[in-house]
Short mmCIF file of C-alpha atoms and ligand atoms in Angstrom, two decimals:
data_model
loop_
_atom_site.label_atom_id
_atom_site.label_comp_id
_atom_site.label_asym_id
_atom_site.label_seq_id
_atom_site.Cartn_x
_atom_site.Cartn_y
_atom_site.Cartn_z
CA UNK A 1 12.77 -2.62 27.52
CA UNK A 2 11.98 -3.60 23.75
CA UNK A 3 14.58 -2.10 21.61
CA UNK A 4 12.40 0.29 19.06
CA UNK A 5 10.65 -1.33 15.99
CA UNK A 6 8.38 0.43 13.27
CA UNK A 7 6.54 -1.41 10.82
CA UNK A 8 6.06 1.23 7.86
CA UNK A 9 3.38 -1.00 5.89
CA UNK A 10 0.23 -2.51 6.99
CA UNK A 11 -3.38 -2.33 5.68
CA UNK A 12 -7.02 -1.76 7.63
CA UNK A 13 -10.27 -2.26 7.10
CA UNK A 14 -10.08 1.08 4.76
CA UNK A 15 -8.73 -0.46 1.85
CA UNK A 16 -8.30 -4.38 1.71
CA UNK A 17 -6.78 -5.53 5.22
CA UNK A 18 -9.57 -7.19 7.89
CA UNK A 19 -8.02 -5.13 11.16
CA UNK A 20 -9.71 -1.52 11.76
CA UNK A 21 -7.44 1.20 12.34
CA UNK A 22 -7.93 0.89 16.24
CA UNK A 23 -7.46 -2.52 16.30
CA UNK A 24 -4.44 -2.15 14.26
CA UNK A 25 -2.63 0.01 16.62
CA UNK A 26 -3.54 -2.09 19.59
CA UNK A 27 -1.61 -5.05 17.89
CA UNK A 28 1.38 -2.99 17.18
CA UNK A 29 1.75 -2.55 20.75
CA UNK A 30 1.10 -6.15 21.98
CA UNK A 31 3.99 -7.15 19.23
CA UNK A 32 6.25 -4.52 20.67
CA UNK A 33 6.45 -2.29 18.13
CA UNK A 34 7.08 1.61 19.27
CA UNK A 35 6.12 2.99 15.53
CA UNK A 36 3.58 2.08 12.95
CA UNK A 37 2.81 3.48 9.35
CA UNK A 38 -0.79 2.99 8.38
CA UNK A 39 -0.19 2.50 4.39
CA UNK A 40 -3.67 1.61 2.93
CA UNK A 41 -4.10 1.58 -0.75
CA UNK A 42 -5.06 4.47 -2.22
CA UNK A 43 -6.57 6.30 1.46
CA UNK A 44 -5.83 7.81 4.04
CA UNK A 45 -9.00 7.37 5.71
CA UNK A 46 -7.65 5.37 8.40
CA UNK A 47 -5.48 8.33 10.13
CA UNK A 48 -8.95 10.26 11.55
CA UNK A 49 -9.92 7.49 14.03
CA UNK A 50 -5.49 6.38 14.51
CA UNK A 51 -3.98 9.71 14.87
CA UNK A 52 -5.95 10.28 18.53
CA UNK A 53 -5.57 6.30 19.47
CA UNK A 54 -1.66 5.89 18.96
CA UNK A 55 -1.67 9.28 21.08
CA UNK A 56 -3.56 7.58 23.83
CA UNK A 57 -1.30 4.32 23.21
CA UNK A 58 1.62 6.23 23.02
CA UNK A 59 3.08 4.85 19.65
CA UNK A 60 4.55 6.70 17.40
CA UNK A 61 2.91 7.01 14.00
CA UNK A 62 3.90 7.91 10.62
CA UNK A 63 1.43 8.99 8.14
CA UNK A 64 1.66 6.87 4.87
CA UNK A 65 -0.45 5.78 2.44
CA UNK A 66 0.60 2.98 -1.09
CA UNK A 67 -0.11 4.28 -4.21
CA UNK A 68 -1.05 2.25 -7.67
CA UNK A 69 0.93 3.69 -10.47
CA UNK A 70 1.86 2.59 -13.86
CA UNK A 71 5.56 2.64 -15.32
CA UNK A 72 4.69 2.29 -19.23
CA UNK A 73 1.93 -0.42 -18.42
CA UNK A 74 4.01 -2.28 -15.33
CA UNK A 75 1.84 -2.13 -11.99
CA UNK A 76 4.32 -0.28 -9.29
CA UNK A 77 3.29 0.49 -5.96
CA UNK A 78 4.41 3.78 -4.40
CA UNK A 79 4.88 4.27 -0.55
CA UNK A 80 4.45 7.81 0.78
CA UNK A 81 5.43 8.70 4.11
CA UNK A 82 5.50 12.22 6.37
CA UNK A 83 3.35 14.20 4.54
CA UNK A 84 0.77 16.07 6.48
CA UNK A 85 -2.37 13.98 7.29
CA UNK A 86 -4.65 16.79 6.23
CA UNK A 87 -2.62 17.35 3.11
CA UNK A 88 -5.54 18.46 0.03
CA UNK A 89 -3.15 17.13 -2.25
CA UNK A 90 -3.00 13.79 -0.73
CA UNK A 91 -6.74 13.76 -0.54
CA UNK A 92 -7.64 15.00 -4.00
CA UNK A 93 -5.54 12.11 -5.22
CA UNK A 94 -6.96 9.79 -2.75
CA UNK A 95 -10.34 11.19 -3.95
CA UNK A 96 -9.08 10.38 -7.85
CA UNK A 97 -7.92 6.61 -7.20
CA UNK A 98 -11.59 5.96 -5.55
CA UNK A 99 -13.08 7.14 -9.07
CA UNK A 100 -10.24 4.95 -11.10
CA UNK A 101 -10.92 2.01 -8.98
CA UNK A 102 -15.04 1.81 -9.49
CA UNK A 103 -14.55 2.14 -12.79
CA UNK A 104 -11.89 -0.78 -12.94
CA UNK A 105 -14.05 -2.56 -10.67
CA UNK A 106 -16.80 -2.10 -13.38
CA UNK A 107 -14.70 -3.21 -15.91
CA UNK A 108 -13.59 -6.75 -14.32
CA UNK A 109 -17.25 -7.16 -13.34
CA UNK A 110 -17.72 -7.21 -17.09
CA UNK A 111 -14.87 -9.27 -17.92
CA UNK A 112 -16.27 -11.69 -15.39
CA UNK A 113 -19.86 -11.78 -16.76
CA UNK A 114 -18.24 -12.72 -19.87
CA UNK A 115 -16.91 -15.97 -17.95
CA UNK A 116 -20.66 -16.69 -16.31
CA UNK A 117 -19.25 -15.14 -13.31
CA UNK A 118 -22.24 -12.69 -12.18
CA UNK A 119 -21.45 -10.20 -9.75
CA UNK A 120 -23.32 -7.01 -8.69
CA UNK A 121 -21.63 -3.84 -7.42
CA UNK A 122 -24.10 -4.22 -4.15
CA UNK A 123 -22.40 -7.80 -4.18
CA UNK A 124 -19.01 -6.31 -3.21
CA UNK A 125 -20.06 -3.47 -1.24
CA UNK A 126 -20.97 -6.03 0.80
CA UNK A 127 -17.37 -7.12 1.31
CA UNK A 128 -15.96 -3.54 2.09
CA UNK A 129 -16.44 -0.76 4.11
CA UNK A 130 -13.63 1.43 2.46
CA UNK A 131 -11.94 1.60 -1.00
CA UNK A 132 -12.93 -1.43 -2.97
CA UNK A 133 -10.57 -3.39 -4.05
CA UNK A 134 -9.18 -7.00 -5.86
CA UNK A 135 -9.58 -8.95 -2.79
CA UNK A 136 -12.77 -7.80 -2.14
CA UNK A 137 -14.35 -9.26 -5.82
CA UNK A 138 -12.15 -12.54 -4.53
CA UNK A 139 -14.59 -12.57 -1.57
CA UNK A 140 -17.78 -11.99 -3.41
CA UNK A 141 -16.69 -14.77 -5.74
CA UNK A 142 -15.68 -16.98 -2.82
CA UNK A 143 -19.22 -16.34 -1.24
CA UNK A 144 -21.34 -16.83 -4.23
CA UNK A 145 -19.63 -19.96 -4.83
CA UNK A 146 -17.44 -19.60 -8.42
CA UNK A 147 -14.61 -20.12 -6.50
CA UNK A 148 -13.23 -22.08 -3.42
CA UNK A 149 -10.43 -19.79 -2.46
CA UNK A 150 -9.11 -16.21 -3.08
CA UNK A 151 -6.07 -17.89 -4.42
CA UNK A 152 -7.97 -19.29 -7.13
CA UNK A 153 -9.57 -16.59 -7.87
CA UNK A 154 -6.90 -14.74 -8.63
CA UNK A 155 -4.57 -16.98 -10.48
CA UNK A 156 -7.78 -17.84 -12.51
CA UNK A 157 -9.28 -14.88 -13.08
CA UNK A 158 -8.15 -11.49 -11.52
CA UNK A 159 -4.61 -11.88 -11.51
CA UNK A 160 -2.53 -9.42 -13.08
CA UNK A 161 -2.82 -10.41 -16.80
CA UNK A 162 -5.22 -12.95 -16.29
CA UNK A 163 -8.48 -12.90 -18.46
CA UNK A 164 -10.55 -10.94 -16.28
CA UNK A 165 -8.39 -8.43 -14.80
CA UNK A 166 -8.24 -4.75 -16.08
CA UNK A 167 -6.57 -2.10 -14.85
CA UNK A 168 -9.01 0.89 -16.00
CA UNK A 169 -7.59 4.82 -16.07
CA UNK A 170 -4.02 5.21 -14.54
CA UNK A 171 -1.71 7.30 -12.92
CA UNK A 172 1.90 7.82 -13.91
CA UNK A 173 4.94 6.80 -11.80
CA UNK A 174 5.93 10.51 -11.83
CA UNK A 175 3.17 11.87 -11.12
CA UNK A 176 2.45 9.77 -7.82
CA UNK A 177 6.02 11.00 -7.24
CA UNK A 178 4.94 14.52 -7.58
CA UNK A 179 1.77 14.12 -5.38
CA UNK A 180 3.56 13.15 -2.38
CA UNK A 181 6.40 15.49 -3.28
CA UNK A 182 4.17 18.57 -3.23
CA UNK A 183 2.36 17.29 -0.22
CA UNK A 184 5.95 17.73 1.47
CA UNK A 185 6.21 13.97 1.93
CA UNK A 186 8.48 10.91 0.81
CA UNK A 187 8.39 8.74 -2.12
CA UNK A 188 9.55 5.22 -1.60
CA UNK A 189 9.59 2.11 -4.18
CA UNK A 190 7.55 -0.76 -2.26
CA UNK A 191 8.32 -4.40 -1.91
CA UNK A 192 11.03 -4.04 -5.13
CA UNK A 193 11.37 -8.12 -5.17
CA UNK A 194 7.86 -7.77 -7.05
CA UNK A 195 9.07 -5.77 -9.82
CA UNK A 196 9.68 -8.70 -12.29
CA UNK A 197 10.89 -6.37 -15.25
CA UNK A 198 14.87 -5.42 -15.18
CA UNK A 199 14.04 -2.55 -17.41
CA UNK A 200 10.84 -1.37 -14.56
CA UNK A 201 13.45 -1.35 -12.01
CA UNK A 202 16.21 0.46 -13.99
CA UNK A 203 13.69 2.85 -15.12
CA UNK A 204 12.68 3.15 -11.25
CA UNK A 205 15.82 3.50 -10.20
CA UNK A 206 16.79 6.74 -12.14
CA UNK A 207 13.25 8.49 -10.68
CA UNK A 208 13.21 11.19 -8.18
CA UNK A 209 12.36 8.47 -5.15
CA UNK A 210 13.13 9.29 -1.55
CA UNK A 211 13.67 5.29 -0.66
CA UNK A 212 13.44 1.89 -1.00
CA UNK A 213 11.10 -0.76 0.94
CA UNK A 214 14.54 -2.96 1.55
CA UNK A 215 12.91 -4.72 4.31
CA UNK A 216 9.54 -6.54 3.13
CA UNK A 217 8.16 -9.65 4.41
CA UNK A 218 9.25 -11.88 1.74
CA UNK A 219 12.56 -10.47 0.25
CA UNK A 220 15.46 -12.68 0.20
CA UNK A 221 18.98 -11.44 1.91
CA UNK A 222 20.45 -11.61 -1.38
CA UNK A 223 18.43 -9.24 -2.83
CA UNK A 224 17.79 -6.93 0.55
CA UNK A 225 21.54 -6.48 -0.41
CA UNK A 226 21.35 -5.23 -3.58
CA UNK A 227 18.72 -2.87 -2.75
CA UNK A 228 20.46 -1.57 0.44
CA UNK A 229 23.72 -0.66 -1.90
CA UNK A 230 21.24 0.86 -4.38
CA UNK A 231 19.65 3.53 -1.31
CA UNK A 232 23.38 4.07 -0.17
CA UNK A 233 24.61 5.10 -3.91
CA UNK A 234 21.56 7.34 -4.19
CA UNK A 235 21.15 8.89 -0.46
CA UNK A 236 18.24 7.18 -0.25
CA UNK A 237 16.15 5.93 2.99
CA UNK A 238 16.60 2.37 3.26
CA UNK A 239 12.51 1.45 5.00
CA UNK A 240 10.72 -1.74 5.72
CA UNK A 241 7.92 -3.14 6.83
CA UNK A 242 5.36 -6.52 6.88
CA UNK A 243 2.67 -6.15 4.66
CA UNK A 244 0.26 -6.62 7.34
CA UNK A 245 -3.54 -7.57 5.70
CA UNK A 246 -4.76 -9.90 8.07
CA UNK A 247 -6.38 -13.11 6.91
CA UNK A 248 -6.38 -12.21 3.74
CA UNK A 249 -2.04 -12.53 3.55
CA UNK A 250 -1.61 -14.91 6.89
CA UNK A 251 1.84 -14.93 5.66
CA UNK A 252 2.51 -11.51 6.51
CA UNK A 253 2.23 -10.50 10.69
CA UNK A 254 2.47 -7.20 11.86
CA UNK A 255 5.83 -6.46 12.66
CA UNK A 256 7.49 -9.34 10.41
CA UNK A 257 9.53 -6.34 8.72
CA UNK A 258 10.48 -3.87 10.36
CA UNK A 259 13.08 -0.83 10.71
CA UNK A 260 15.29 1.17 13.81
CA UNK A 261 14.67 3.98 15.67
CA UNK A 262 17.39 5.99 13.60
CA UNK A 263 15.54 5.75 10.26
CA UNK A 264 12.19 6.49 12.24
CA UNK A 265 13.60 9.43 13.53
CA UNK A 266 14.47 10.43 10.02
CA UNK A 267 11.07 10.32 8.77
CA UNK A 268 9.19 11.12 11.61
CA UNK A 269 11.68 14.38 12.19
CA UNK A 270 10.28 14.96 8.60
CA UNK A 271 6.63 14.85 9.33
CA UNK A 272 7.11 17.03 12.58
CA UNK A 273 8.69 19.82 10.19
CA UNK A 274 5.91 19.25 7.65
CA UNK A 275 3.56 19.83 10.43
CA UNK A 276 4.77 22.76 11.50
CA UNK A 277 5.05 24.46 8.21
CA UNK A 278 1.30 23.56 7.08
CA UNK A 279 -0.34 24.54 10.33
P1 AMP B 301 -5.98 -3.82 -6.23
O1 AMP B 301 -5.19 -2.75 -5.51
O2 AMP B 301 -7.44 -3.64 -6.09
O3 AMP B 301 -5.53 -4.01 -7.65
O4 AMP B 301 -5.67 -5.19 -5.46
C1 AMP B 301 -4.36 -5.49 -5.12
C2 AMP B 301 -4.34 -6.40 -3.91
O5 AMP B 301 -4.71 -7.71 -4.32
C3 AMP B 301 -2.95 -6.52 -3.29
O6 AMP B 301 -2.91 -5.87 -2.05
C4 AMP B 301 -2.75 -7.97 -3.01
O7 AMP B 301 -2.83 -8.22 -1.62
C5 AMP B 301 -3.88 -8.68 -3.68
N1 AMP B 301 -3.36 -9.58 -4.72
C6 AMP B 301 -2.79 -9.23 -5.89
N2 AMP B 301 -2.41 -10.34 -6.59
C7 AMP B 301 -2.75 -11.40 -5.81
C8 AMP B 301 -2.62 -12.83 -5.95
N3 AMP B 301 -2.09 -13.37 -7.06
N4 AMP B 301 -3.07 -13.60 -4.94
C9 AMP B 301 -3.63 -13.06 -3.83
N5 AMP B 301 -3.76 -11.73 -3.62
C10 AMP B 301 -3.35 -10.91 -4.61
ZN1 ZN B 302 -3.67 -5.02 -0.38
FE1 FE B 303 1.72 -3.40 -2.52
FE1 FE B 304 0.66 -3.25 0.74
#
C-alpha cells in the first residue's frame, strides 16, 4: 500500500491550469496520492463537478481555494483550506475577485495597446473557460503572434512591474484573512520563497495566519527550515503542495509537494466540523 500523500495546491481549467477538475482528480490517483486540495485562483468553481468524483474515486478532498491580496502594494497569495464548499462568504468574495480581475484585465489590455500589442476581450475569452487570468493574455499574445513564448511575455510585458502589468482594485492581506476566517476555514501564507521583501514576510509573519505552504515545489531545504521553525513558534500548520498548472508550469507535477496523513487529518477533521455546523 502507498503510504498517504495530499497535494494541497493545484490549479484546473477554472482559473489558469489546463486539467479540468475531473481530470485532475483522476491524476491524483494514478500518482498515488490519497488527498487533493483543489486551490484555483480566486474560485471555487471547480468543487461542484470534484466533490461527487473524488467520492466515486475515493480520495479524500479538501476544499481550498488561493487568494490575490496586497500587503501595502506587495502581491501575496493566500491559501484557504476547510471552509465549507457552499460557504456565501467564500463565494461573494470569489464573486468580487472576478469583477477586480476584468477590470485589471482591461487595464493591461490598455497598457498593451499602448505597446502596438492589440488584444480584444473576445481574444482571451477565447483562451479560458473560467476566471481570466495573466496566463491567459500570455496565450492570446502567443497566438496572435507578438510573442513566441509565455515566458516572454511575461518578463517583457506582464510581469509583475513590468510596463504593461497593472494590478487594478485590491484586497487587503487582512481582509482575505478575515474572509476565510468567517467562512470557518484556514488561512495559510503560499509558496513564502516568493515573497522577495524581508519587511512582507515580517509583516506576514505577525498576521493572524493558520499556516505556512513549507512544502512548495521549488523551495530550497534551507529555507523549508526556516519556515518549519517559524509554524512551530507560532502553532501553526506546517502544509505543502506542487503547484500543479499543467503545461503552462511543466516544472511543477501533481504530487511534487506534498504532506502526511497527520496534517491531513488536521485539516480535513476541520472541514468535517465546519460541515456539520453549517448544515
Ligand atoms: P494573475 O493571477 O492573473 O495575476 O496571474 C498569475 C499567474 O501568472 C500565476 O499563477 C503564475 O502561474 C503566472 N505567472 C506570474 N508571473 C509569471 C512569470 N514571470 N512567468 C510565467 N508565469 C507567471
Ligand atoms: Zn496560476
Ligand atoms: Fe500562487
Ligand atoms: Fe498556485
Amino acid at each position: 500500500m502507498n503510504p498517504f500523500k495530499a497535494d494541497l495546491h493545484c490549479h484546473s481549467t477554472c482559473s489558469d491550469g489546463d486539467t479540468s477538475p475531473v481530470e485532475l482528480l483522476k491524476m491524483a490517483v494514478d500518482a498515488g496520492l490519497s488527498g487533493l486540495s483543489i486551490t484555483d485562483h480566486d474560485t471555487i468553481a471547480a468543487y461542484r463537478t470534484a466533490i461527487p468524483k473524488a467520492k466515486e474515486l475515493n480520495l479524500k478532498l479538501l476544499p481550498g481555494v488561493e487568494f490575490s491580496s496586497v500587503n501595502k502594494q506587495t502581491p501575496v497569495h493566500i491559501l484557504g483550506y476547510a471552509f465549507h464548499e457552499e460557504s456565501k462568504m467564500i463565494s461573494d468574495f470569489c464573486e468580487r475577485h472576478f469583477e477586480r480581475r476584468q477590470e485589471r484585465n482591461k487595464e493591461i489590455l490598455e497598457l498593451l495597446s499602448k505597446h502596438a500589442i492589440f488584444l480584444t476581450e473576445a481574444d482571451l475569452q477565447k483562451e479560458h473557460s473560467g476566471t481570466p487570468g495573466r496566463p491567459h493574455i500570455a496565450l492570446a499574445m502567443m497566438r496572435k503572434g507578438y510573442v513566441k513564448t509565455l515566458k516572454e511575455a511575461f518578463t517583457k510585458y506582464i510581469g509583475d512591474h513590468k510596463p504593461c502589468y497593472a494590478q487594478g482594485p485590491r484586497f487587503s492581506v487582512e481582509e482575505t484573512i478575515e474572509v476565510i476566517h468567517r467562512a470557518g476555514g484556514l488561512a495559510v501564507i503560499a509558496h513564502p520563497d516568493q515573497i522577495k521583501s524581508s519587511k512582507t514576510v515580517k509583516d506576514l509573519l505577525s498576521m493572524g495566519f493558520d499556516g505556512i505552504e513549507v512544502y512548495y515545489a521549488r523551495n530550497d531545504p534551507n529555507s523549508q527550515h526556516k519556515w518549519l521553525q517559524a509554524c512551530q513558534n507560532r502553532g501553526w500548520f506546517t502544509t505543502g503542495g506542487s503547484d500543479y498548472h499543467g503545461s503552462i508550469k511543466p516544472n511543477n507535477p501533481i504530487g511534487c509537494s506534498w504532506i502526511g496523513e497527520e496534517t491531513f487529518q488536521h485539516l480535513y477533521i476541520h472541514y468535517i466540523n465546519n460541515h456539520a455546523t453549517l448544515h
